[in-house]
Amino acid sequence: MVENVKNLIRASMVRAGAAIQPNKNIWIFSSVDNRKFNYNSRYLFEYVKEHLSEIHPRYVINDREEREKLKNQYGEEYFIESETKEGIRQVLEGGVWFTSAGLPVYGPGLLKNRIIVNLWHGVPLKKIALMENQSSILQRLYFKWIFSGNYSDILTTSDQLIPIMAESFGVEREKIKVWGQPRNDLLFQRKDREELIRELYGTKMAIQHLILYAPTYREFGGTVLFPFDDMDYEVLTDFLKRNQIMLLIRYHLEEQDNQCLEGEWIRTVNEDKAADIMEVLSAFDMVITDYSSIYIDFLLMERPLLFLPYDKEEYLKKRGMNFSYDEVTPGPKPATMKDFMKEMKKLLEDSSYYQEERHRMNGFFNQIQRPCAGIICEKIKKEMRNET
């Protein structure tokens, strides 16, 4: 919040000092705290850079070390900052802004002569933004003043989500557009599982199945990875080995001190291995989670899902969800390690097990079932033409 206020003050000074006419051929991209090269902003930026020669994309990265690294990788001209007057001026020159979290610069009235698109970063399975259970009145007022009034479009993946997104962001339903998520374009390109193992761990292994376990972050306490009274790592490892199943666990950064007995068949795939899980998600044969909306992205491939909601009542009470959990989670929910192994094996061997439920939920959450980055760009260019 403090950094956002500083940004607002600096941006207000730049805006007051000179009239800047936005250029519709300059597209600005940003993500979390203007420090992350991730989420939908990253993948739409990469698409624009490669496919729209008439557009000048600029990505806001205020982490100097990360910015220099990205300049070396993509090119000097593509990365800017928003912490100095010159950096803010460059941002304000953009006639189109895309963000996945926050804004590249802060202030009211930024939408004038500009298109500002909130790509967001997932399906709102849990309550978000203004609908979060623990948001204060001050936070809500700040959010509506800085964010809600500045968005021209907010993207989502299904007509079913329009009322939820509109209420979450405090905007009219007409501003919610079912255009999809550019990050999901990667799911339509299957990554080889054994090649991924070599890339991540420098080892060659013959495996039959690769499973991702991605528990969600709990603000109120740590995650119990295997919440079974009969949990036995030796038995689980033996099961994985016999069935040639590799289990990769992805913690949130805040929980990387959790205990996990890593070995040949159980490993971690945190940000040090894969900065963005979407880059590798298509290699997995199954996803295990509790409340993470990653499973909704994974539904696009209609592959098996398994859920471990061991603290469902506590989590739902504190975090809040937009749907009835059991109705929208198409997969078994084992309560013992014995059943956990049994359900994994059945899901991997029987393609019809929970298939109908997965198909139904995919249609409910994922109306856009094809690469969408190019379509989003065309729709934005059409909006630009309509404004001139």
CSV table of C-alpha atoms in Angstrom, one decimal:
chain,number,residue,atom,x,y,z
A,1,MET,CA,0.0,0.0,0.0
A,2,VAL,CA,2.8,2.4,0.9
A,3,GLU,CA,4.5,1.9,-2.5
A,4,ASN,CA,1.2,2.4,-4.3
A,5,VAL,CA,0.7,5.7,-2.5
A,6,LYS,CA,4.2,6.9,-3.4
A,7,ASN,CA,3.5,5.9,-7.0
A,8,LEU,CA,0.2,7.8,-6.9
A,9,ILE,CA,2.0,11.0,-5.7
A,10,ARG,CA,4.8,10.8,-8.3
A,11,ALA,CA,2.3,10.0,-11.1
A,12,SER,CA,0.1,13.0,-10.1
A,13,MET,CA,3.2,15.3,-10.2
A,14,VAL,CA,4.1,14.1,-13.7
A,15,ARG,CA,0.5,14.4,-15.0
A,16,ALA,CA,0.2,17.9,-13.5
A,17,GLY,CA,3.5,19.0,-15.0
A,18,ALA,CA,2.8,18.2,-18.7
A,19,ALA,CA,0.0,17.1,-20.9
A,20,ILE,CA,0.8,13.6,-22.3
A,21,GLN,CA,-1.2,12.4,-25.2
A,22,PRO,CA,-1.5,8.5,-25.1
A,23,ASN,CA,-0.3,6.7,-28.2
A,24,LYS,CA,-2.5,3.8,-29.1
A,25,ASN,CA,0.4,1.9,-30.7
A,26,ILE,CA,2.2,1.8,-27.4
A,27,TRP,CA,0.9,-1.0,-25.2
A,28,ILE,CA,2.0,-1.1,-21.5
A,29,PHE,CA,2.0,-4.4,-19.5
A,30,SER,CA,2.4,-4.9,-15.8
A,31,SER,CA,1.8,-7.5,-13.1
A,32,VAL,CA,2.2,-8.0,-9.3
A,33,ASP,CA,3.5,-4.8,-7.7
A,34,ASN,CA,5.2,-3.9,-11.0
A,35,ARG,CA,7.9,-6.3,-10.1
A,36,LYS,CA,6.8,-9.6,-11.6
A,37,PHE,CA,7.1,-10.9,-15.1
A,38,ASN,CA,4.2,-13.3,-14.8
A,39,TYR,CA,0.6,-14.2,-15.2
A,40,ASN,CA,-1.5,-13.3,-18.2
A,41,SER,CA,0.4,-10.0,-18.7
A,42,ARG,CA,3.6,-11.9,-19.5
A,43,TYR,CA,2.1,-14.2,-22.1
A,44,LEU,CA,0.1,-11.5,-23.9
A,45,PHE,CA,3.3,-9.3,-23.9
A,46,GLU,CA,5.2,-12.2,-25.6
A,47,TYR,CA,2.5,-12.7,-28.2
A,48,VAL,CA,2.4,-9.0,-29.0
A,49,LYS,CA,6.1,-8.8,-29.3
A,50,GLU,CA,6.3,-11.7,-31.7
A,51,HIS,CA,3.1,-11.1,-33.8
A,52,LEU,CA,2.2,-7.4,-33.9
A,53,SER,CA,4.9,-5.5,-35.6
A,54,GLU,CA,2.9,-2.2,-35.6
A,55,ILE,CA,2.6,-2.2,-31.8
A,56,HIS,CA,5.4,-1.2,-29.4
A,57,PRO,CA,5.0,-3.3,-26.2
A,58,ARG,CA,6.6,-2.2,-22.9
A,59,TYR,CA,6.6,-4.2,-19.7
A,60,VAL,CA,6.9,-2.4,-16.3
A,61,ILE,CA,9.5,-4.0,-14.0
A,62,ASN,CA,10.7,-2.0,-11.0
A,63,ASP,CA,13.1,-4.7,-9.8
A,64,ARG,CA,16.3,-3.4,-11.3
A,65,GLU,CA,18.0,-6.8,-11.3
A,66,GLU,CA,15.0,-8.5,-12.9
A,67,ARG,CA,14.6,-5.7,-15.4
A,68,GLU,CA,18.3,-6.1,-16.6
A,69,LYS,CA,17.9,-9.8,-16.9
A,70,LEU,CA,14.8,-9.5,-19.0
A,71,LYS,CA,16.4,-6.8,-21.2
A,72,ASN,CA,19.3,-9.2,-21.9
A,73,GLN,CA,16.8,-11.9,-22.7
A,74,TYR,CA,14.2,-10.0,-24.8
A,75,GLY,CA,15.8,-6.7,-25.8
A,76,GLU,CA,16.7,-3.4,-24.3
A,77,GLU,CA,13.7,-1.5,-25.5
A,78,TYR,CA,10.9,-3.7,-24.0
A,79,PHE,CA,11.3,-3.1,-20.3
A,80,ILE,CA,10.7,0.1,-18.4
A,81,GLU,CA,10.1,1.2,-14.7
A,82,SER,CA,7.5,3.4,-13.0
A,83,GLU,CA,9.5,4.7,-10.1
A,84,THR,CA,11.0,7.9,-11.7
A,85,LYS,CA,9.4,10.8,-13.5
A,86,GLU,CA,10.8,9.6,-16.8
A,87,GLY,CA,9.6,6.0,-16.2
A,88,ILE,CA,6.1,7.3,-15.3
A,89,ARG,CA,6.1,9.5,-18.4
A,90,GLN,CA,6.8,6.4,-20.5
A,91,VAL,CA,4.0,4.5,-18.9
A,92,LEU,CA,1.6,7.4,-19.4
A,93,GLU,CA,2.5,7.5,-23.1
A,94,GLY,CA,0.8,4.1,-23.5
A,95,GLY,CA,-2.6,4.2,-25.1
A,96,VAL,CA,-3.4,0.7,-24.0
A,97,TRP,CA,-2.5,-0.9,-20.6
A,98,PHE,CA,-2.7,-4.5,-19.6
A,99,THR,CA,-2.4,-5.6,-16.1
A,100,SER,CA,-2.8,-8.9,-14.1
A,101,ALA,CA,-2.6,-7.3,-10.7
A,102,GLY,CA,-2.5,-3.6,-9.7
A,103,LEU,CA,-1.7,-0.9,-12.2
A,104,PRO,CA,1.5,0.3,-13.8
A,105,VAL,CA,0.9,3.8,-12.3
A,106,TYR,CA,-1.7,4.9,-9.8
A,107,GLY,CA,-4.3,7.6,-9.8
A,108,PRO,CA,-7.9,8.5,-10.6
A,109,GLY,CA,-9.0,9.4,-14.2
A,110,LEU,CA,-6.3,7.3,-16.0
A,111,LEU,CA,-8.9,5.9,-18.4
A,112,LYS,CA,-9.3,9.2,-20.3
A,113,ASN,CA,-8.0,8.6,-23.9
A,114,ARG,CA,-6.8,5.2,-22.9
A,115,ILE,CA,-7.9,1.6,-22.8
A,116,ILE,CA,-7.0,-0.2,-19.5
A,117,VAL,CA,-7.6,-4.0,-19.5
A,118,ASN,CA,-7.5,-6.1,-16.4
A,119,LEU,CA,-6.4,-9.6,-17.6
A,120,TRP,CA,-6.5,-10.9,-14.0
A,121,HIS,CA,-4.7,-14.1,-13.1
A,122,GLY,CA,-7.2,-16.9,-12.7
A,123,VAL,CA,-10.8,-18.0,-12.3
A,124,PRO,CA,-12.4,-16.6,-9.1
A,125,LEU,CA,-13.1,-19.9,-7.4
A,126,LYS,CA,-12.3,-18.1,-4.1
A,127,LYS,CA,-13.6,-14.7,-3.2
A,128,ILE,CA,-11.4,-11.9,-4.6
A,129,ALA,CA,-11.0,-8.2,-4.4
A,130,LEU,CA,-14.2,-6.5,-3.0
A,131,MET,CA,-15.8,-9.8,-2.1
A,132,GLU,CA,-13.0,-11.0,0.2
A,133,ASN,CA,-14.4,-11.7,3.6
A,134,GLN,CA,-11.6,-9.8,5.4
A,135,SER,CA,-11.4,-6.6,3.3
A,136,SER,CA,-11.9,-3.4,5.4
A,137,ILE,CA,-14.0,-0.4,4.5
A,138,LEU,CA,-10.9,1.6,3.8
A,139,GLN,CA,-9.5,-1.0,1.5
A,140,ARG,CA,-12.8,-1.2,-0.4
A,141,LEU,CA,-13.0,2.6,-0.8
A,142,TYR,CA,-9.4,2.7,-2.0
A,143,PHE,CA,-10.0,-0.2,-4.4
A,144,LYS,CA,-13.0,1.4,-6.0
A,145,TRP,CA,-11.3,4.8,-6.3
A,146,ILE,CA,-8.0,3.6,-7.8
A,147,PHE,CA,-9.0,0.4,-9.6
A,148,SER,CA,-12.7,0.0,-10.4
A,149,GLY,CA,-13.0,3.4,-12.0
A,150,ASN,CA,-9.9,2.9,-14.2
A,151,TYR,CA,-10.8,-0.4,-16.0
A,152,SER,CA,-12.3,-0.4,-19.4
A,153,ASP,CA,-12.4,-4.2,-19.6
A,154,ILE,CA,-11.9,-7.0,-17.1
A,155,LEU,CA,-11.4,-10.4,-18.7
A,156,THR,CA,-12.7,-13.8,-17.6
A,157,THR,CA,-13.3,-17.3,-19.1
A,158,SER,CA,-17.1,-17.9,-18.9
A,159,ASP,CA,-20.5,-16.2,-19.0
A,160,GLN,CA,-21.1,-17.9,-15.6
A,161,LEU,CA,-18.4,-15.8,-14.1
A,162,ILE,CA,-19.6,-12.4,-15.3
A,163,PRO,CA,-21.7,-11.5,-12.2
A,164,ILE,CA,-19.0,-12.6,-9.8
A,165,MET,CA,-16.3,-10.6,-11.6
A,166,ALA,CA,-18.5,-7.5,-11.8
A,167,GLU,CA,-19.3,-7.6,-8.1
A,168,SER,CA,-15.7,-8.5,-7.2
A,169,PHE,CA,-14.3,-5.4,-9.0
A,170,GLY,CA,-17.2,-3.1,-8.5
A,171,VAL,CA,-18.0,-2.5,-12.2
A,172,GLU,CA,-20.9,-2.8,-14.5
A,173,ARG,CA,-21.4,-6.3,-16.0
A,174,GLU,CA,-20.8,-4.8,-19.5
A,175,LYS,CA,-17.1,-4.3,-18.6
A,176,ILE,CA,-16.6,-8.0,-18.0
A,177,LYS,CA,-15.5,-9.7,-21.3
A,178,VAL,CA,-15.4,-13.5,-21.8
A,179,TRP,CA,-12.1,-13.4,-23.9
A,180,GLY,CA,-10.1,-16.0,-22.0
A,181,GLN,CA,-6.6,-16.0,-20.4
A,182,PRO,CA,-3.5,-15.8,-22.5
A,183,ARG,CA,-1.5,-17.9,-20.1
A,184,ASN,CA,-3.7,-20.9,-21.0
A,185,ASP,CA,-2.5,-20.8,-24.6
A,186,LEU,CA,0.5,-22.9,-23.3
A,187,LEU,CA,-1.8,-25.8,-22.4
A,188,PHE,CA,-2.5,-26.4,-26.1
A,189,GLN,CA,1.2,-27.4,-26.6
A,190,ARG,CA,1.9,-30.7,-24.8
A,191,LYS,CA,5.3,-30.7,-23.1
A,192,ASP,CA,7.1,-34.1,-22.9
A,193,ARG,CA,7.2,-35.3,-19.3
A,194,GLU,CA,10.6,-37.0,-19.5
A,195,GLU,CA,12.2,-34.0,-21.2
A,196,LEU,CA,10.8,-31.9,-18.4
A,197,ILE,CA,12.4,-34.1,-15.7
A,198,ARG,CA,15.7,-33.8,-17.4
A,199,GLU,CA,15.3,-30.0,-17.6
A,200,LEU,CA,14.3,-29.6,-13.9
A,201,TYR,CA,16.5,-32.1,-12.2
A,202,GLY,CA,19.2,-33.1,-14.7
A,203,THR,CA,18.3,-36.7,-14.5
A,204,LYS,CA,16.9,-39.2,-17.0
A,205,MET,CA,14.1,-41.4,-15.7
A,206,ALA,CA,11.6,-43.7,-17.4
A,207,ILE,CA,8.2,-42.8,-15.9
A,208,GLN,CA,4.7,-43.7,-16.8
A,209,HIS,CA,3.0,-40.8,-15.1
A,210,LEU,CA,3.8,-37.3,-13.8
A,211,ILE,CA,1.6,-35.7,-11.1
A,212,LEU,CA,1.6,-32.2,-9.8
A,213,TYR,CA,0.5,-31.5,-6.3
A,214,ALA,CA,-0.2,-27.8,-5.9
A,215,PRO,CA,-1.8,-26.9,-2.5
A,216,THR,CA,-3.1,-23.4,-2.1
A,217,TYR,CA,-1.6,-20.8,0.3
A,218,ARG,CA,-3.2,-20.5,3.7
A,219,GLU,CA,-3.0,-17.1,5.3
A,220,PHE,CA,-4.0,-18.6,8.7
A,221,GLY,CA,-1.6,-21.4,9.0
A,222,GLY,CA,0.7,-23.9,7.2
A,223,THR,CA,-0.4,-26.6,4.8
A,224,VAL,CA,-0.4,-30.2,5.8
A,225,LEU,CA,0.8,-31.9,2.6
A,226,PHE,CA,-0.4,-35.4,3.4
A,227,PRO,CA,-3.2,-35.0,5.9
A,228,PHE,CA,-3.6,-38.7,6.7
A,229,ASP,CA,-3.5,-40.5,10.0
A,230,ASP,CA,-2.0,-43.5,8.3
A,231,MET,CA,0.6,-41.4,6.4
A,232,ASP,CA,3.8,-43.4,5.7
A,233,TYR,CA,6.4,-41.9,3.3
A,234,GLU,CA,8.1,-45.3,2.8
A,235,VAL,CA,4.8,-46.9,1.7
A,236,LEU,CA,3.9,-44.0,-0.5
A,237,THR,CA,7.3,-43.9,-2.2
A,238,ASP,CA,7.2,-47.7,-2.8
A,239,PHE,CA,3.8,-47.2,-4.4
A,240,LEU,CA,5.0,-44.5,-6.7
A,241,LYS,CA,8.1,-46.5,-7.7
A,242,ARG,CA,6.1,-49.6,-8.5
A,243,ASN,CA,3.7,-47.7,-10.7
A,244,GLN,CA,6.5,-45.4,-12.1
A,245,ILE,CA,4.7,-42.3,-10.9
A,246,MET,CA,6.7,-39.1,-10.1
A,247,LEU,CA,5.0,-36.7,-7.8
A,248,LEU,CA,6.1,-33.0,-8.0
A,249,ILE,CA,5.0,-30.8,-5.1
A,250,ARG,CA,4.8,-27.0,-5.6
A,251,TYR,CA,4.7,-24.9,-2.4
A,252,HIS,CA,3.9,-21.3,-2.2
A,253,LEU,CA,7.0,-19.2,-1.4
A,254,GLU,CA,5.7,-18.5,2.2
A,255,GLU,CA,5.6,-22.3,2.9
A,256,GLN,CA,8.8,-23.6,1.5
A,257,ASP,CA,10.0,-24.6,5.0
A,258,ASN,CA,7.3,-27.3,5.1
A,259,GLN,CA,8.6,-30.8,5.7
A,260,CYS,CA,8.7,-33.0,2.7
A,261,LEU,CA,10.8,-36.1,2.3
A,262,GLU,CA,12.2,-35.6,-1.2
A,263,GLY,CA,13.6,-38.5,-3.0
A,264,GLU,CA,13.7,-40.1,-6.5
A,265,TRP,CA,9.9,-40.2,-6.8
A,266,ILE,CA,8.8,-37.2,-4.7
A,267,ARG,CA,10.4,-33.9,-5.6
A,268,THR,CA,9.6,-30.2,-5.3
A,269,VAL,CA,9.0,-27.9,-8.3
A,270,ASN,CA,9.0,-24.5,-6.6
A,271,GLU,CA,9.8,-21.1,-8.3
A,272,ASP,CA,13.6,-22.0,-8.3
A,273,LYS,CA,12.7,-24.8,-10.7
A,274,ALA,CA,9.8,-23.3,-12.6
A,275,ALA,CA,9.1,-19.6,-12.1
A,276,ASP,CA,5.6,-19.9,-13.6
A,277,ILE,CA,3.9,-23.3,-13.3
A,278,MET,CA,1.9,-22.6,-16.6
A,279,GLU,CA,5.2,-23.1,-18.5
A,280,VAL,CA,5.2,-26.8,-17.5
A,281,LEU,CA,1.6,-27.6,-16.6
A,282,SER,CA,0.8,-29.4,-19.9
A,283,ALA,CA,3.4,-32.1,-19.1
A,284,PHE,CA,1.4,-33.4,-16.1
A,285,ASP,CA,-1.0,-36.3,-16.3
A,286,MET,CA,-2.9,-35.3,-13.1
A,287,VAL,CA,-3.2,-32.4,-10.7
A,288,ILE,CA,-3.8,-32.7,-7.0
A,289,THR,CA,-4.9,-29.7,-5.1
A,290,ASP,CA,-7.2,-28.5,-2.3
A,291,TYR,CA,-8.6,-25.0,-3.2
A,292,SER,CA,-6.3,-23.7,-5.9
A,293,SER,CA,-8.0,-22.6,-9.1
A,294,ILE,CA,-5.1,-24.2,-11.0
A,295,TYR,CA,-7.3,-27.2,-11.5
A,296,ILE,CA,-9.7,-25.1,-13.5
A,297,ASP,CA,-6.9,-24.2,-16.0
A,298,PHE,CA,-6.0,-27.9,-16.1
A,299,LEU,CA,-9.6,-28.8,-16.9
A,300,LEU,CA,-8.9,-27.5,-20.4
A,301,MET,CA,-7.0,-30.8,-21.0
A,302,GLU,CA,-9.7,-32.8,-19.2
A,303,ARG,CA,-7.1,-34.9,-17.4
A,304,PRO,CA,-7.6,-36.4,-13.9
A,305,LEU,CA,-7.9,-34.3,-10.8
A,306,LEU,CA,-7.8,-35.3,-7.1
A,307,PHE,CA,-8.6,-33.1,-4.1
A,308,LEU,CA,-7.3,-33.0,-0.5
A,309,PRO,CA,-9.6,-30.5,1.3
A,310,TYR,CA,-8.8,-31.7,4.8
A,311,ASP,CA,-9.6,-28.3,6.4
A,312,LYS,CA,-12.5,-27.4,4.2
A,313,GLU,CA,-14.8,-26.0,6.9
A,314,GLU,CA,-12.1,-23.7,8.4
A,315,TYR,CA,-10.7,-22.6,5.1
A,316,LEU,CA,-14.1,-21.7,3.6
A,317,LYS,CA,-15.1,-19.9,6.7
A,318,LYS,CA,-12.0,-17.7,6.7
A,319,ARG,CA,-11.3,-17.3,3.0
A,320,GLY,CA,-14.7,-17.7,1.4
A,321,MET,CA,-15.6,-19.2,-2.0
A,322,ASN,CA,-17.9,-18.2,-4.8
A,323,PHE,CA,-19.2,-21.7,-5.4
A,324,SER,CA,-20.3,-24.8,-3.5
A,325,TYR,CA,-16.9,-26.6,-3.2
A,326,ASP,CA,-18.1,-30.2,-3.6
A,327,GLU,CA,-20.2,-29.3,-6.7
A,328,VAL,CA,-17.4,-27.8,-8.7
A,329,THR,CA,-14.5,-30.1,-7.8
A,330,PRO,CA,-14.7,-33.1,-10.2
A,331,GLY,CA,-12.5,-35.7,-8.5
A,332,PRO,CA,-12.2,-38.0,-5.5
A,333,LYS,CA,-11.4,-36.6,-2.1
A,334,PRO,CA,-9.6,-39.4,-0.1
A,335,ALA,CA,-9.3,-39.2,3.6
A,336,THR,CA,-6.7,-41.9,4.1
A,337,MET,CA,-3.3,-42.6,2.5
A,338,LYS,CA,-4.6,-46.0,1.4
A,339,ASP,CA,-7.5,-44.4,-0.4
A,340,PHE,CA,-5.2,-41.7,-1.7
A,341,MET,CA,-3.0,-44.3,-3.5
A,342,LYS,CA,-6.1,-46.3,-4.6
A,343,GLU,CA,-7.7,-43.2,-6.2
A,344,MET,CA,-4.5,-42.0,-7.9
A,345,LYS,CA,-4.1,-45.4,-9.5
A,346,LYS,CA,-7.8,-45.6,-10.7
A,347,LEU,CA,-7.7,-42.1,-12.1
A,348,LEU,CA,-4.6,-42.9,-14.1
A,349,GLU,CA,-5.8,-46.3,-15.4
A,350,ASP,CA,-9.5,-45.6,-16.0
A,351,SER,CA,-10.1,-42.7,-18.4
A,352,SER,CA,-13.8,-42.7,-17.7
A,353,TYR,CA,-13.4,-42.2,-13.9
A,354,TYR,CA,-14.9,-38.8,-13.2
A,355,GLN,CA,-14.6,-37.9,-16.9
A,356,GLU,CA,-18.2,-36.8,-17.2
A,357,GLU,CA,-17.9,-34.5,-14.2
A,358,ARG,CA,-14.6,-33.0,-15.6
A,359,HIS,CA,-16.2,-32.4,-18.9
A,360,ARG,CA,-19.2,-30.6,-17.3
A,361,MET,CA,-17.0,-28.4,-15.2
A,362,ASN,CA,-14.8,-27.6,-18.1
A,363,GLY,CA,-17.8,-26.3,-20.0
A,364,PHE,CA,-19.0,-24.3,-16.9
A,365,PHE,CA,-15.6,-22.5,-16.2
A,366,ASN,CA,-13.8,-22.6,-19.5
A,367,GLN,CA,-16.0,-21.2,-22.3
A,368,ILE,CA,-12.8,-20.3,-24.2
A,369,GLN,CA,-11.2,-23.6,-25.2
A,370,ARG,CA,-8.7,-22.4,-27.8
A,371,PRO,CA,-5.6,-20.1,-27.8
A,372,CYS,CA,-6.9,-16.6,-27.2
A,373,ALA,CA,-4.0,-14.1,-27.2
A,374,GLY,CA,-4.5,-13.2,-30.8
A,375,ILE,CA,-8.3,-12.9,-30.4
A,376,ILE,CA,-7.8,-10.5,-27.4
A,377,CYS,CA,-5.5,-8.3,-29.4
A,378,GLU,CA,-7.9,-8.1,-32.3
A,379,LYS,CA,-10.7,-7.1,-29.9
A,380,ILE,CA,-8.6,-4.4,-28.3
A,381,LYS,CA,-7.7,-3.0,-31.8
A,382,LYS,CA,-11.4,-3.0,-32.6
A,383,GLU,CA,-12.0,-0.9,-29.4
A,384,MET,CA,-9.3,1.5,-30.5
A,385,ARG,CA,-10.9,2.0,-33.9
A,386,ASN,CA,-14.3,2.6,-32.3
A,387,GLU,CA,-12.8,5.3,-30.1
A,388,THR,CA,-11.3,7.3,-32.9
